Coordinates of C-alpha atoms in Angstrom, one line a residue:
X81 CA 35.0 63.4 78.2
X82 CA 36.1 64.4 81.9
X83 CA 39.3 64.7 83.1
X84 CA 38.8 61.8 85.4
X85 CA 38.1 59.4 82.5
X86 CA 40.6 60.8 80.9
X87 CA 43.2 59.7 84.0
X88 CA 42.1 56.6 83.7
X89 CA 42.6 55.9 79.9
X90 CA 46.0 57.4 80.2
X91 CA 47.0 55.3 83.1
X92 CA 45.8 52.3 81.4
X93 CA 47.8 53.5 78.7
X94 CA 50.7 54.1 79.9
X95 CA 50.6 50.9 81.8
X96 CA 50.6 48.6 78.6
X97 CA 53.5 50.9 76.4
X98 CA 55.7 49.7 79.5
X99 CA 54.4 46.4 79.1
X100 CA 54.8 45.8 75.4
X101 CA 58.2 47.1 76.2
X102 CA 59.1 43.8 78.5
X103 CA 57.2 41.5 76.4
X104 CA 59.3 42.4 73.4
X105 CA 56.5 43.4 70.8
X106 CA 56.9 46.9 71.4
X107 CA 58.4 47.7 67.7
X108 CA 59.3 45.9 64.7
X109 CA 63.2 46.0 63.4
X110 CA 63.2 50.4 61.8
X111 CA 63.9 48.9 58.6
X112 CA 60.8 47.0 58.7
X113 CA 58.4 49.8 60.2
X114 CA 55.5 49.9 57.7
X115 CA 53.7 48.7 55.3
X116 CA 51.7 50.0 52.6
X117 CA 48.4 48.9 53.9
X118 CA 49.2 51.4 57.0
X119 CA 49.3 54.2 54.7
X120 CA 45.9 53.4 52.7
X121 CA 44.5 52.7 56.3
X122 CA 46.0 55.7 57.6
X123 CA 44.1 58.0 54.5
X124 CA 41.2 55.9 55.0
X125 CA 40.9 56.4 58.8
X126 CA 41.0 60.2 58.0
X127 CA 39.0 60.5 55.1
X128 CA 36.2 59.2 57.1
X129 CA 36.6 61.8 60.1
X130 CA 35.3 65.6 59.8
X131 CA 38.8 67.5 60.5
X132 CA 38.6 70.1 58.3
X133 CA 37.6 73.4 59.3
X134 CA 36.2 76.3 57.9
X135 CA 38.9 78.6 58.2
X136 CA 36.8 82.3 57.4
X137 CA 34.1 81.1 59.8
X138 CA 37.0 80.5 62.3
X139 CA 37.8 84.5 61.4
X140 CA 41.9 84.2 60.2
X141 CA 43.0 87.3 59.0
X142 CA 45.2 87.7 57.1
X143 CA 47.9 90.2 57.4
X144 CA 49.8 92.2 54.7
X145 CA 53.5 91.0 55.0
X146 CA 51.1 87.5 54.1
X147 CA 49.8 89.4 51.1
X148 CA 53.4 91.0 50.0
X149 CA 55.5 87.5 50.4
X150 CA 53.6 84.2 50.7
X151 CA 56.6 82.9 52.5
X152 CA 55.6 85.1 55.5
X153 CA 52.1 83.6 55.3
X154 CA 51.1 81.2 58.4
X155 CA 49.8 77.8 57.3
X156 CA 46.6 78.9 58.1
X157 CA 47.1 82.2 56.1
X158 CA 48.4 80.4 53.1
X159 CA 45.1 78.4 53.3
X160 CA 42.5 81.6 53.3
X161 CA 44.7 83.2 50.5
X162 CA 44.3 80.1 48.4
X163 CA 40.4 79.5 49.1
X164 CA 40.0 82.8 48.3
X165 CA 42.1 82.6 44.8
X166 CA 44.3 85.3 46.3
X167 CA 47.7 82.6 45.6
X168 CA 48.0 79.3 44.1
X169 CA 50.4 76.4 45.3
X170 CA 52.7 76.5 42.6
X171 CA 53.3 80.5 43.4
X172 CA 53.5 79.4 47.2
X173 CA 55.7 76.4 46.4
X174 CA 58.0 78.3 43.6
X175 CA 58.6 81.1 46.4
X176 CA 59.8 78.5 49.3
X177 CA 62.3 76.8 46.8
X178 CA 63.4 80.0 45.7
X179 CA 64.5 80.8 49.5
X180 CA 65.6 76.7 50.0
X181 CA 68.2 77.4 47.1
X182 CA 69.4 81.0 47.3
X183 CA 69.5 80.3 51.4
X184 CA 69.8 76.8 52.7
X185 CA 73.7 76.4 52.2
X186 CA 74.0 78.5 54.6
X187 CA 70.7 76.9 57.3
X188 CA 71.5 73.9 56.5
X189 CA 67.6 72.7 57.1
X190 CA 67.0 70.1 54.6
X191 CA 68.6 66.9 54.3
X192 CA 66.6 66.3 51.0
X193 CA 64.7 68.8 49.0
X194 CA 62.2 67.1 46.6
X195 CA 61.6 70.3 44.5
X196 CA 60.2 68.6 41.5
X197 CA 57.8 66.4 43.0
X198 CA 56.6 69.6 45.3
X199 CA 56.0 71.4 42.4
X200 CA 54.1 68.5 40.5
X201 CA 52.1 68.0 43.6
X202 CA 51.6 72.3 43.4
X203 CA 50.2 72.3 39.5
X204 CA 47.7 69.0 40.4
X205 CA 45.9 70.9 43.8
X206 CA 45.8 74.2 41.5
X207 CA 44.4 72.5 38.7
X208 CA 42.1 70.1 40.5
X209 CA 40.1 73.4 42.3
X210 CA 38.3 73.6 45.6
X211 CA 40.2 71.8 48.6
X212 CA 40.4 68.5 49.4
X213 CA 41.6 68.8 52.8
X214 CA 42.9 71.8 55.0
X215 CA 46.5 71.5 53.9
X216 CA 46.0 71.6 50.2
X217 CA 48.7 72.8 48.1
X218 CA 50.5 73.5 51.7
X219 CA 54.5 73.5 51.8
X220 CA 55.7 71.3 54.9
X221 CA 59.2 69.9 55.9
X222 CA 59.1 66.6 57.4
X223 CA 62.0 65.4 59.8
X224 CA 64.4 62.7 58.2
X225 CA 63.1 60.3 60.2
X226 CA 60.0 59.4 59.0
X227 CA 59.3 57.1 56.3
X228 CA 59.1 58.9 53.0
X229 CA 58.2 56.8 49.8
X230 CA 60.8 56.8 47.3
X231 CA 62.7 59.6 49.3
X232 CA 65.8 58.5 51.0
X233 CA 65.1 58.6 54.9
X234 CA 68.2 58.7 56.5
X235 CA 67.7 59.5 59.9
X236 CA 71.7 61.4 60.1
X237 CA 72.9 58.1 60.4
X238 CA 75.3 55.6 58.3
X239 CA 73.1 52.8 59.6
X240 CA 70.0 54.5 57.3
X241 CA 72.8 55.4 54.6
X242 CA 71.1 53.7 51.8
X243 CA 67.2 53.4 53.1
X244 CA 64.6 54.3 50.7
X245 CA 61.1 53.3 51.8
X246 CA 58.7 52.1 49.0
X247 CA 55.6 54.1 51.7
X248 CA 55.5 56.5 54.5
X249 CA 54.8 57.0 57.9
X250 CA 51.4 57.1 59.0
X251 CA 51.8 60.8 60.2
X252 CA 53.2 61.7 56.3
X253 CA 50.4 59.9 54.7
X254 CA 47.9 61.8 56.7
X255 CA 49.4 65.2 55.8
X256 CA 49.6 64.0 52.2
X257 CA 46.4 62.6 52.1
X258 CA 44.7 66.7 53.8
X259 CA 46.7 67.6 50.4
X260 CA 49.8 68.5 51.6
X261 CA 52.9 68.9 49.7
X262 CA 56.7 67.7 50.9
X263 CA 59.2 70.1 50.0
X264 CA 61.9 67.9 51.5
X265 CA 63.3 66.1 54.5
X266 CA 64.0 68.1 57.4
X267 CA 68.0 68.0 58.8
X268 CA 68.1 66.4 62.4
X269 CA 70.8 65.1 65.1
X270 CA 72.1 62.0 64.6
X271 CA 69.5 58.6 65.3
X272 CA 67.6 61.8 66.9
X273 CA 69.8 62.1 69.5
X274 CA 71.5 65.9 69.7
X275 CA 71.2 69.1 67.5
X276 CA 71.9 68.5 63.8
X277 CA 75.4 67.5 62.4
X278 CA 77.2 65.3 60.5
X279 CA 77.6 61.3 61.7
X280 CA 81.1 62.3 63.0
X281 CA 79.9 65.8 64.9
X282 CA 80.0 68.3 62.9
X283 CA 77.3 71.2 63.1
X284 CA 75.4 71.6 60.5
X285 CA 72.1 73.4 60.6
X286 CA 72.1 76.6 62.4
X287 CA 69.5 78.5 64.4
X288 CA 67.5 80.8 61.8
X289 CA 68.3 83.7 64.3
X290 CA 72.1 83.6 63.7
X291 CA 73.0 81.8 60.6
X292 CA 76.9 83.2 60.7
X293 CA 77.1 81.8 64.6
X294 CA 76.6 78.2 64.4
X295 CA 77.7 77.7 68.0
X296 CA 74.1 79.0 69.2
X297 CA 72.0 76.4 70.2
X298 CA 69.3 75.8 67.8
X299 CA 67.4 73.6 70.4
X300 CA 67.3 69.7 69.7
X301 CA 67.6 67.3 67.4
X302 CA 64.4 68.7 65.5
X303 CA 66.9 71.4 64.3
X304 CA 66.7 71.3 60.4
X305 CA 62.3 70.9 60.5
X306 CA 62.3 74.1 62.7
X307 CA 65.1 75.7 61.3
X308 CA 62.9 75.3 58.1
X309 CA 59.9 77.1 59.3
X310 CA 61.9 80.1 61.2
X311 CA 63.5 80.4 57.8
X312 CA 60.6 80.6 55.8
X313 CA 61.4 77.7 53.8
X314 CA 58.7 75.9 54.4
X315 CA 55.5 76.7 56.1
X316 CA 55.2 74.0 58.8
X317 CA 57.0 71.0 59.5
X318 CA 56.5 67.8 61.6
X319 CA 59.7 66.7 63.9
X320 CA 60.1 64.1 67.0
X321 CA 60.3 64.2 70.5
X322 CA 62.0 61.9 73.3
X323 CA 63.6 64.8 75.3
X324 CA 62.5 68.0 74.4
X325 CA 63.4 68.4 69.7
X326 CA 59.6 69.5 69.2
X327 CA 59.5 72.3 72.2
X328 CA 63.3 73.7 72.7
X329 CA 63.6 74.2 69.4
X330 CA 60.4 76.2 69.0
X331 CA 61.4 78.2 72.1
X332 CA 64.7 78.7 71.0
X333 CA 63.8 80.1 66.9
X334 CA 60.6 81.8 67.5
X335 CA 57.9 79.2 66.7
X336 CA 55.0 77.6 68.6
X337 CA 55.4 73.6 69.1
X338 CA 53.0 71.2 70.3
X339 CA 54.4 67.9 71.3
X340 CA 50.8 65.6 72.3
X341 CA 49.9 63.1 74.4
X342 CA 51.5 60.0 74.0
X343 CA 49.3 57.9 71.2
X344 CA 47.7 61.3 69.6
X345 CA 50.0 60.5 66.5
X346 CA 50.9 57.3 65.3
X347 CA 54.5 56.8 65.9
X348 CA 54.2 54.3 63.0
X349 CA 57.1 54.3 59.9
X350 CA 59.2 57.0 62.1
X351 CA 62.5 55.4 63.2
X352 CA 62.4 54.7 66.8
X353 CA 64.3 56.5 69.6
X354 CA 62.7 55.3 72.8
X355 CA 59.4 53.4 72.5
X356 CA 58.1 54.9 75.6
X357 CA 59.1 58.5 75.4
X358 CA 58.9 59.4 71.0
X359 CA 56.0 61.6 70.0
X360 CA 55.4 62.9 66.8
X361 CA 54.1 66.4 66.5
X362 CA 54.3 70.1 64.4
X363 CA 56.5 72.9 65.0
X364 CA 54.4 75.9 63.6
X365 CA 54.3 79.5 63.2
X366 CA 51.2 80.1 65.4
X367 CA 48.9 78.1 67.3
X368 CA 46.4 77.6 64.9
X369 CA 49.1 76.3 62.5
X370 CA 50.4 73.7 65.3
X371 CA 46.2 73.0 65.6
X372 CA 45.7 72.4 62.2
X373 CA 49.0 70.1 61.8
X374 CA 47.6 68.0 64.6
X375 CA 44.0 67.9 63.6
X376 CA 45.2 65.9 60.8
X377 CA 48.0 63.7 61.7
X378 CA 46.0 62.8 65.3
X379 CA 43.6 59.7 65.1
X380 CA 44.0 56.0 65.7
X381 CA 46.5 53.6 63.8
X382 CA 45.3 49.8 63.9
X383 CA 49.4 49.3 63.3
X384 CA 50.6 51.4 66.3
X385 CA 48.5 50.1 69.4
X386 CA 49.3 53.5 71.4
X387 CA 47.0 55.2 69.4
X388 CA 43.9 52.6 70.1
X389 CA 40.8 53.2 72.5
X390 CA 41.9 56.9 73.3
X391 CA 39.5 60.1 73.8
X392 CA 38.0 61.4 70.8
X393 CA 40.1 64.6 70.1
X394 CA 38.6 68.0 70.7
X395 CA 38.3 70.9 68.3
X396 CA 41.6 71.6 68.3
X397 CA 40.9 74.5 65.5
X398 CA 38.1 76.2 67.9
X399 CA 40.3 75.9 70.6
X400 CA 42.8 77.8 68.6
X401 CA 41.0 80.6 68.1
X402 CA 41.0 83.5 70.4
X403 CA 37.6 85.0 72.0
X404 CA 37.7 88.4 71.6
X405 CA 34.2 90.4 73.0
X406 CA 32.8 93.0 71.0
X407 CA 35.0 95.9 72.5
X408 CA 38.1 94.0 71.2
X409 CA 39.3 92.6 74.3
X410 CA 40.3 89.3 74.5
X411 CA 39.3 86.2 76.7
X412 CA 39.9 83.1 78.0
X413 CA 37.6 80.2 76.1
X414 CA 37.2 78.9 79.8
X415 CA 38.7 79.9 83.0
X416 CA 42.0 78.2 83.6
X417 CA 44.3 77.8 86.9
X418 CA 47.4 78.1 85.5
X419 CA 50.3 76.9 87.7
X420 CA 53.3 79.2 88.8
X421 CA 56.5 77.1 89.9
X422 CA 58.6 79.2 91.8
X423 CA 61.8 78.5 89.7
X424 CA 60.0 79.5 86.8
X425 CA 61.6 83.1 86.5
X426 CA 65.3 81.3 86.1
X427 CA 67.4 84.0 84.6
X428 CA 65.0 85.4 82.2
X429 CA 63.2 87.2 84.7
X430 CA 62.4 90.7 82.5
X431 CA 60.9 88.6 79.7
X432 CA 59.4 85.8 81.8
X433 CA 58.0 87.7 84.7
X434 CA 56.3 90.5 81.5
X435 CA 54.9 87.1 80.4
X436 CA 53.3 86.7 83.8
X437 CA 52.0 90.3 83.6
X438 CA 50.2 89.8 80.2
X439 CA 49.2 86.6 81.0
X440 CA 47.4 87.1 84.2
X441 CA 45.7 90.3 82.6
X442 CA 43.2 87.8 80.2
X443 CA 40.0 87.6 81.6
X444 CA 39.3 83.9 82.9
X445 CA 43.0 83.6 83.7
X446 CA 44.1 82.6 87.4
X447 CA 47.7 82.4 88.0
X448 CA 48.4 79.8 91.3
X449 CA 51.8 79.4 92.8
X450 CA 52.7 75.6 92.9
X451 CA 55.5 73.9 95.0
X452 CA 57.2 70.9 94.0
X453 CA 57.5 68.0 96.2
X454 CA 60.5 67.0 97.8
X455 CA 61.8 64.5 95.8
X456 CA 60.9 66.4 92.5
X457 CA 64.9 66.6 91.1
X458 CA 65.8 62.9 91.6
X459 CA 62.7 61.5 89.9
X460 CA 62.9 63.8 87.0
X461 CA 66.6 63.7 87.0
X462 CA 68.6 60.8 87.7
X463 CA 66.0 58.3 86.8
X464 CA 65.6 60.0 83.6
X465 CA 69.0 58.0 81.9
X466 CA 66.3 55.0 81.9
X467 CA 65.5 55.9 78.2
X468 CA 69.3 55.2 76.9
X469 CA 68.2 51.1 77.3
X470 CA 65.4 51.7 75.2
X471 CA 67.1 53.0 72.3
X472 CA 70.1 50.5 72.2
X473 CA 67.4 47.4 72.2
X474 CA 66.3 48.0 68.6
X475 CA 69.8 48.5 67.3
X476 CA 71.4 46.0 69.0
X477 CA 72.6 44.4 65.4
X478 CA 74.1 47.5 64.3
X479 CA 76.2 47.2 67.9
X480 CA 77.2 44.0 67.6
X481 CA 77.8 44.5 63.8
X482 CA 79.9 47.5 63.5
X483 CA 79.6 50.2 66.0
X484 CA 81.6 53.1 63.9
X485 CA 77.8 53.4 61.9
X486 CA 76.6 55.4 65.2
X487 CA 79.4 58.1 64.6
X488 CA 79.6 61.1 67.1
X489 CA 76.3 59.3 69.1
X490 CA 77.9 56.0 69.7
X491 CA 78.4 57.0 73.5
X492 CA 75.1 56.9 74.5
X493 CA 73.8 53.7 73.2
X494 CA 76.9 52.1 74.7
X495 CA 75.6 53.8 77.8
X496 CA 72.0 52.2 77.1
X497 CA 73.8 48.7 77.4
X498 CA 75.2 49.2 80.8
X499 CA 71.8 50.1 82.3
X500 CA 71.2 46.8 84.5
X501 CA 67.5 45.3 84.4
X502 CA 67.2 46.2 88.1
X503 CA 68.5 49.6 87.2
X504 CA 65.4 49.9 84.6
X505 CA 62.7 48.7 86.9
X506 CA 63.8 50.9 89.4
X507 CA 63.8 53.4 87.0
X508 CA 60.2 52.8 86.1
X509 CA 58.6 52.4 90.0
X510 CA 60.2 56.2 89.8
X511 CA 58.3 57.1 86.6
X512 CA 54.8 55.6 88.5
X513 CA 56.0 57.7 91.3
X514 CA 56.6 61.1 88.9
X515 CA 53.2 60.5 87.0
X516 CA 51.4 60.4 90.5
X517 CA 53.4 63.2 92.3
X518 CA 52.1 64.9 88.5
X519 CA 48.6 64.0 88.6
X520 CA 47.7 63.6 91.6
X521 CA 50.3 66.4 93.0
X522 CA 50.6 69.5 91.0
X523 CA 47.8 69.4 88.1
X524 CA 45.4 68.7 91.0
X525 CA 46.1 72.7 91.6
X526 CA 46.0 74.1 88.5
X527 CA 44.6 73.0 84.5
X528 CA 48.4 74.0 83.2
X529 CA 51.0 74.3 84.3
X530 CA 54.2 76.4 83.3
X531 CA 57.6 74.4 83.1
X532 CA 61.4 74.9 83.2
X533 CA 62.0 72.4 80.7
X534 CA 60.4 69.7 78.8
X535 CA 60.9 67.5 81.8
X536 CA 58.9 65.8 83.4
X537 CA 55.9 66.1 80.7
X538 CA 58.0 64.7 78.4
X539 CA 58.9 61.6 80.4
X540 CA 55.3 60.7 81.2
X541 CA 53.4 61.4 77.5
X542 CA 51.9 64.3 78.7
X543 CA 50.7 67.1 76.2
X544 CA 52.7 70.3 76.1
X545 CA 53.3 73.2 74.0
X546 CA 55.9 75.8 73.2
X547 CA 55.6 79.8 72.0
X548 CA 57.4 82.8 72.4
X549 CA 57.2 85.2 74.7
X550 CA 60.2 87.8 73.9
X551 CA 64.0 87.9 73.1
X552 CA 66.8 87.6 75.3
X553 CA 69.9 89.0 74.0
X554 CA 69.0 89.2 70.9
X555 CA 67.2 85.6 70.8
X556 CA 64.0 84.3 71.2
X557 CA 62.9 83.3 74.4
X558 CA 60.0 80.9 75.1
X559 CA 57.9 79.2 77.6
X560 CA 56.7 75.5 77.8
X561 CA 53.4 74.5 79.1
X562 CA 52.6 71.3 80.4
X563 CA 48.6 70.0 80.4
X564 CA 46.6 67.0 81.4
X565 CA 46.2 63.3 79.0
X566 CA 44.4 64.7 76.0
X567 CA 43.8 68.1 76.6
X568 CA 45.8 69.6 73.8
X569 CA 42.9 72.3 73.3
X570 CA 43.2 73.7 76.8
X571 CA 47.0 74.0 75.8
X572 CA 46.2 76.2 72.5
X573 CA 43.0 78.0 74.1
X574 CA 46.2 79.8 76.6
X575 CA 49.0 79.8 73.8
X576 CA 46.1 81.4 71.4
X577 CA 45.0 84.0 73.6
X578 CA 48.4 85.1 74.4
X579 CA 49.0 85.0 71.0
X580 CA 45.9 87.4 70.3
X581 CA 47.7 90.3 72.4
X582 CA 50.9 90.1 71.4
X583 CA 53.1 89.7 68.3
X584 CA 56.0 88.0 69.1
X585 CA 55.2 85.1 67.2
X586 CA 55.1 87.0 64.0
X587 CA 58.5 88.0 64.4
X588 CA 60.6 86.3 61.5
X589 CA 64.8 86.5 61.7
X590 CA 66.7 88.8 59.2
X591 CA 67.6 86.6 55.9
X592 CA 71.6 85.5 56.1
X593 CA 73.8 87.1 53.1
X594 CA 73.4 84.7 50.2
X595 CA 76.4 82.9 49.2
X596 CA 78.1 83.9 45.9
X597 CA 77.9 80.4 44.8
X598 CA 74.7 77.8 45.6
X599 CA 74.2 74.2 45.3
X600 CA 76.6 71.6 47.1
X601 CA 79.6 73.4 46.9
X602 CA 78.3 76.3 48.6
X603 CA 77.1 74.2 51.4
X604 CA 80.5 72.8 51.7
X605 CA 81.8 76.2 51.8
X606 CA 79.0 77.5 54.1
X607 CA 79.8 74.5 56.5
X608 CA 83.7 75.0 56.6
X609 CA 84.8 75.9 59.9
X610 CA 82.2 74.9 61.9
X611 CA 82.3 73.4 65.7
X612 CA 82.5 69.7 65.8
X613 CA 80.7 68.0 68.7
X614 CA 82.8 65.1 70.9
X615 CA 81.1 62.2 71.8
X616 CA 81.0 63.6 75.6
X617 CA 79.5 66.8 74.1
X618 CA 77.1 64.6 72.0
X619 CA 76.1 62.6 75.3
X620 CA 75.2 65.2 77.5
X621 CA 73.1 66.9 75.5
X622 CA 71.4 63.7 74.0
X623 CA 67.2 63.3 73.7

C-alpha cells in the first residue's frame, strides 16, 4: 500500500482514538478489560493468517555460543535448533529456570515465575512434534501488565494486589496460541509509570549490565521484561510503551526493541496507562526476533477498535533479513533516505558518529541532514504533560477511594487531575500541529529518521525501533529510529542490515555472583540497601 494511503488511514486513525477519548468509550474499567471470547477470537484471527515463516529458507544461522548454551540462542535460533531436533523445549525451558533461580534475586526481572506450567507447556510442544506456529516451545517474559489467566497480574501496584484474570490479553493469547510458552511475568514501574520498584519506591530490578549498581538506569518502566532478555532468562519478552519502556530500555541493556504503530497490537486485557499513547510491542535480542514477536501478536482485534481497517502488515520476517550479494557484502533491501538531526551526536559522539560511518557505508543507504522547525521543543515538550489526564480518568475510583494504593507514583496522577479541559485541547491542537510538522515536515525528506529520544514518535503512534550500536563507559549505547504509519519493515530492513556487519547486538553482560542463598530470602537480601525513588523523583521520570 503507498505511503500516501497509508497517511490517510493513520490520520483517520488517529482522529477517532482522540475522539473515543472525549466520548468516553475509549476503555472499559482495567479490571474489566477482557473477555474470554477476545482470546478465542484473538487465536482464531491468527490461525486463519499465514504468519509463519520458514526460518532456513530465510537463511538463520546459527552460531556456536547458540549450540554450547541454549540460553544464548536468539528466538529465531532457538527455533532452527528445535526444527532441526538439535534442542527440545523442555532442555531450552529447564536451562532459563535454571538461570531465573540461581540469578534473579539478584535481577530482580520477574514478578512471577510460572516454572511448572512452562515446563508442562515444554513436554506437550516436544511431544506433540512438528511446529504449530513459529514460537513453539519458545521461552518469553511478558510484562505484569497484561492479563494472564490464572496468573496474578499485578501491574506493581496495590490497586492490582489481589487480580487474577480467568483469560489473557489479546497480545498473550496470540503468543500462546504461535506455541509460545510463559516463563513468568516480567517486573515493571509502578501502574507503568517509572523504572521498576516497589509501590513505595524502592529499586528493584537492575540493568543486566551492572547487577551490583542498582542506581544505573535500566531504561523505563519495561525494566524487569528487558532485564529478562539481557539476562538470558528468557528469550524474548513483550513490555508497554506510553513514553519510551519498549525503546530506552533496549538501548540502555543491549537489545533491539520495536515499539509499532499505534493499532499494530491490540492493546486489549493490558492495563491502561494513556489510551492514546500505550503500544504494546517486543524487546528482542535481534531484529528478526523483534520481527517475529510482532508477526504474531500484530493483526486486528474486533474488541480494541484501534486495531480495525489498518494496512495489511508486510513481511516483517523478509524485511528482517539482511541482503547480502554473492561477494558477501551486504545491502540495503531498498534505497532509504535516512534523516540526520543535527543534535543527533549529543554526547556520544565516538559511538554515535562510528554509527554514522557504518551506516552510510551500506549500499542503498543515503544519509540527509534534517533541521527541525522552530517550534519543535515546545510541541514535543511542554505539551507532552497532556498524557497525565489520561491516566488519572480510568482510576479515578481508586483516587477518590484511597489514594495511598498509588504508592511512590501517586504524584503524577494528582498531576493528571489538575490538567484543565482547555489545558487538554490545547494540548491536542499542538499534537495535530507535531504530526504535521512530522509528516508533512521532516519524513517528507527522508524514509527514517534518527531520533534523540522516543519523543515525538512516541506521542503521535508512529513506528520506531531500538538497537545497539556500541558501549559508552562501559554500557550499551543505542539509537532510536523513527518511521512512517505502518512501515515497521522499512524500520527492520536498516536495524537488520546494520545488524549484518556488526556484532554488537550479540554482546550478552557478564552473569552477577550468585547469592549463597536463593529463593525469597535471597531476594530480600539481594534488595537490601537499595535507592528508594521520592515521589518528585518518580514524577520526573514518569512514562
Amino acid at each position: 500500500m503507498s505511503r500516501a494511503v497509508n497517511r490517510r488511514i493513520f490520520l483517520a486513525g488517529s482522529a477517532a482514538v482522540t475522539g473515543a477519548v472525549v466520548s468516553g468509550t475509549a476503555l472499559a474499567p482495567p479490571a474489566a478489560a477482557v473477555s474470554p471470547a477476545s482470546a478465542r477470537s484473538a487465536e482464531s484471527a491468527k490461525n486463519a493468517k499465514p504468519y509463519v515463516p520458514d526460518l532456513d529458507a530465510a537463511g538463520i544461522e546459527v552460531r556456536d555460543a547458540a549450540r554450547r548454551d541454549p540460553t544464548e540462542a536468539t528466538l529465531a535460533e532457538a527455533a532452527v535448533l528445535m526444527s532441526r531436533r538439535k534442542l527440545t523445549s523442555t532442555t531450552l525451558v529447564e536451562a532459563y529456570l535454571d538461570r531465573i533461580g540461581t540469578y534473579d534475586s539478584t535481577y530482580q526481572a520477574y514478578a512471577e515465575v510460572t516454572g511448572e506450567a512452562a515446563l508442562a507447556a515444554a513436554r506437550k510442544a516436544d511431544r506433540s512434534g512438528g511446529r504449530r506456529g513459529v514460537l513453539t516451545g519458545i521461552p518469553l517474559c511478558v510484562k505484569d501488565n497484561y492479563f494472564t489467566r490464572g496468573v496474578p497480574t499485578r501491574c506493581n501496584s496495590l490497586i492490582f494486589a489481589d487480580l487474577v484474570p480467568d483469560h489473557d490479553a489479546t497480545a498473550v493469547a496470540r503468543l500462546t496460541a504461535a506455541g509460545g510458552i510463559v516463563l513468568g511475568k516480567g517486573q515493571m514501574g509502578p501502574l507503568a509509570t517509572t523504572r521498576a520498584t516497589t509501590p513505595n519506591g524502592t529499586v528493584t530490578t537492575v540493568n543486566a549490565w551492572t547487577p551490583d549498581n542498582p542506581a544505573t538506569d535500566p531504561g523505563g518502566s519495561s525494566t524487569g521484561p528487558a532485564c529478562a532478555v539481557a539476562g538470558r532468562m528468557a528469550s524474548s519478552s513483550i513490555g508497554t510503551q506510553t513514553g519510551g519502556s519498549i525503546v530506552l530500555p533496549s538501548n540502555r541493556q543491549n537489545l533491539t526493541g520495536l515499539k509499532p504503530t499505534m493499532g499494530r497490537i491490540s492493546a486489549y486485557g493490558v492495563i491502561p496507562l494513556s489510551y492514546t499513547r500505550d503500544h504494546p510491542g517486543p524487546l528482542a535480542r535481534d531484529a528478526m526476533d523483534a520481527a517475529l514477536m510482532l508477526a504474531v501478536m500484530a493483526g486486528p482485534d474486533a474488541h480494541d477498535p484501534r486495531t480495525l481497517g489498518l494496512p495489511g502488515l508486510p513481511d516483517l520476517v523478509r524485511a528482517a533479513t539482511p541482503v547480502v550479494s554473492r561477494g558477501g557484502a551486504v545491502r540495503m533491501r531498498r534505497a532509504t533516505r535516512i534523516g540526520v538531526p543535527a543534535d543527533f551526536l549529543g554526547t556520544e559522539t565516538e559511538v554515535r558518529g562510528a554509527f554514522l560511518d557504518r551506516l552510510d557505508a551500506l549500499s542503498g543507504v543515503t544519509l540527509v541532514d534534517i533541521t527541525y522547525p522552530a517550534d519543535w521543543a515546545l510541541l514535543t515538550g511542554a505539551f507532552n504533560d497532556a498524557r497525565l489526564s489520561e491516566r488519572t480518568e480510568p482510576f479515578r475510583h481508586w483516587l477518590r477511594e484511597d489514594p495511598t494504593l498509588f504508592g511512590v507514583s501517586l504524584l503524577s496522577w494528582l498531576q493528571g487531575l489538575m490538567l484543565s479541559g482547555d489545558e487538554w485541547i490545547t494540548a491536542q491542537r499542538a499534537k495535530n500541529h507535531l504530526l504535521r510538522e512530522v509528516l508533512d515536515g521532516v519524513m517528507s525528506r527522508c524514509d527514517v529518521l534518527l531520533q534523540t529520544g522516543p519523543v515525538p514518535f512516541d506521542i503521535l503512534g508512529l513506528p520506531e525501533i531500538a538497537f545497539p550500536v556500541g558501549f559508552t563507559a562501559g554500557l550499551p549505547s543505542g539509537v532510536i529510529l523513527g518511521g512512517a504509519p505502518y512501515e515497521e519493515d522499512r524500520l527492520l530492513e536498516v536495524a537488520a542490515a546494520y545488524q549484518a556487519v556488526t556484532d554488537w547486538h550479540t554482546r550478552r553482560p557478564a552473569d552477577p555472583a550468585a547469592p549463597a542463598a536463593s529463593g525469597p530470602s535471597a531476594k530480600r537480601a539481594a534488595g537490601a540497601g537499595r535507592p528508594r525513588l521520592t515521589a518528585e523523583e518518580a514524577a520526573s521520570r514518569s512514562a
